[in-house]
């Protein structure tokens, strides 16, 4: 049973638009210039994934810091989504990197916080353990 669901629609693939069911989120998407040769200011799917992952991870970090009594620690989460060549099928696959810049904590504590947040973050769980995907085709 879902606690929350966000439904987003896409038309046009990487050269189209995305919008939420309630239209509170809507934007154009384009391929990165490294893939299409076009210089554009439009977002792409990898940026959207990195944005969502960084926000989710930082929220998981909130819980870790509060539990340790360090909820005043300043930090910035930098998520990098990497589109990689998939040698198994000649297509692509997604990779990710999370970096957290802390202020006012030592390296050992920073490492501990990063690992604990990685254990609790839903996006980290998805990248580590996989994700359940239900496929459905409908015809109108």
Tab-separated table of N, CA, C and O in Angstrom, residues 5 8-9 11 15-16 19 32-33 43 49 58 63 73 75-76 78 84 86 91 100 104 111 137 140:
chain	number	residue	atom	x	y	z
A	5	UNK	N	1.797	8.897	-3.575
A	5	UNK	CA	2.084	8.649	-4.984
A	5	UNK	C	2.169	9.973	-5.720
A	5	UNK	O	1.360	10.871	-5.479
A	8	UNK	N	3.496	11.604	-12.825
A	8	UNK	CA	4.015	12.593	-13.772
A	8	UNK	C	3.859	12.036	-15.178
A	8	UNK	O	4.158	10.873	-15.433
A	9	UNK	N	3.391	12.893	-16.076
A	9	UNK	CA	3.142	12.519	-17.468
A	9	UNK	C	4.235	13.103	-18.346
A	9	UNK	O	4.724	14.205	-18.090
A	11	UNK	N	5.211	13.698	-22.576
A	11	UNK	CA	4.947	13.585	-24.003
A	11	UNK	C	6.212	14.043	-24.711
A	11	UNK	O	6.870	14.991	-24.281
A	15	UNK	N	12.682	15.098	-25.742
A	15	UNK	CA	12.462	16.361	-26.446
A	15	UNK	C	11.041	16.834	-26.266
A	15	UNK	O	10.421	17.324	-27.206
A	16	UNK	N	10.505	16.697	-25.079
A	16	UNK	CA	9.105	17.015	-24.857
A	16	UNK	C	8.865	17.794	-23.586
A	16	UNK	O	9.593	18.721	-23.261
A	19	UNK	N	4.735	16.857	-16.795
A	19	UNK	CA	3.877	17.600	-15.866
A	19	UNK	C	3.213	16.636	-14.892
A	19	UNK	O	2.957	15.482	-15.217
A	32	UNK	N	20.614	16.215	-23.062
A	32	UNK	CA	21.789	17.034	-22.760
A	32	UNK	C	22.543	17.352	-24.057
A	32	UNK	O	22.523	16.560	-25.002
A	33	UNK	N	23.204	18.490	-24.091
A	33	UNK	CA	23.916	18.874	-25.317
A	33	UNK	C	24.987	17.856	-25.677
A	33	UNK	O	25.317	17.696	-26.836
A	43	UNK	N	15.924	21.445	-18.923
A	43	UNK	CA	16.367	20.360	-18.050
A	43	UNK	C	16.295	19.034	-18.790
A	43	UNK	O	15.690	18.926	-19.838
A	49	UNK	N	16.417	13.506	-11.925
A	49	UNK	CA	16.754	12.430	-10.989
A	49	UNK	C	17.713	12.940	-9.914
A	49	UNK	O	17.511	12.685	-8.723
A	58	UNK	N	19.013	14.471	1.532
A	58	UNK	CA	19.183	15.505	2.556
A	58	UNK	C	18.119	15.359	3.633
A	58	UNK	O	18.379	15.599	4.815
A	63	UNK	N	17.111	13.362	9.523
A	63	UNK	CA	16.769	12.406	10.568
A	63	UNK	C	17.985	11.891	11.310
A	63	UNK	O	17.966	11.757	12.537
A	73	UNK	N	23.765	21.232	12.254
A	73	UNK	CA	24.914	21.090	11.346
A	73	UNK	C	24.517	21.527	9.944
A	73	UNK	O	23.524	21.048	9.381
A	75	UNK	N	24.933	21.694	5.971
A	75	UNK	CA	25.469	20.798	4.937
A	75	UNK	C	24.769	21.066	3.618
A	75	UNK	O	23.669	21.603	3.565
A	76	UNK	N	25.448	20.667	2.559
A	76	UNK	CA	24.905	20.723	1.209
A	76	UNK	C	25.083	19.344	0.594
A	76	UNK	O	26.178	18.773	0.654
A	78	UNK	N	25.160	17.164	-2.778
A	78	UNK	CA	25.366	17.279	-4.221
A	78	UNK	C	25.184	15.889	-4.818
A	78	UNK	O	25.959	14.976	-4.536
A	84	UNK	N	25.550	6.273	-18.327
A	84	UNK	CA	26.687	5.425	-18.670
A	84	UNK	C	26.327	4.487	-19.813
A	84	UNK	O	25.164	4.129	-20.000
A	86	UNK	N	25.890	0.996	-21.387
A	86	UNK	CA	25.615	-0.342	-20.877
A	86	UNK	C	26.163	-1.348	-21.870
A	86	UNK	O	25.573	-1.572	-22.925
A	91	UNK	N	23.058	-0.212	-24.883
A	91	UNK	CA	22.252	0.965	-24.545
A	91	UNK	C	22.902	1.790	-23.454
A	91	UNK	O	24.124	1.968	-23.422
A	100	UNK	N	28.453	15.033	0.237
A	100	UNK	CA	27.886	15.948	1.224
A	100	UNK	C	29.011	16.829	1.754
A	100	UNK	O	30.033	16.328	2.216
A	104	UNK	N	31.531	22.244	10.307
A	104	UNK	CA	31.552	22.083	11.754
A	104	UNK	C	31.550	20.671	12.293
A	104	UNK	O	31.229	20.478	13.468
A	111	UNK	N	31.659	11.037	7.764
A	111	UNK	CA	31.565	9.719	7.121
A	111	UNK	C	30.436	8.888	7.731
A	111	UNK	O	29.690	8.212	7.020
A	137	UNK	N	0.164	-1.574	-19.928
A	137	UNK	CA	-0.134	-0.938	-21.207
A	137	UNK	C	-1.633	-0.774	-21.327
A	137	UNK	O	-2.391	-1.713	-21.053
A	140	UNK	N	-6.380	3.398	-25.709
A	140	UNK	CA	-7.561	4.274	-25.671
A	140	UNK	C	-8.304	4.206	-26.978
A	140	UNK	O	-7.755	4.040	-28.021
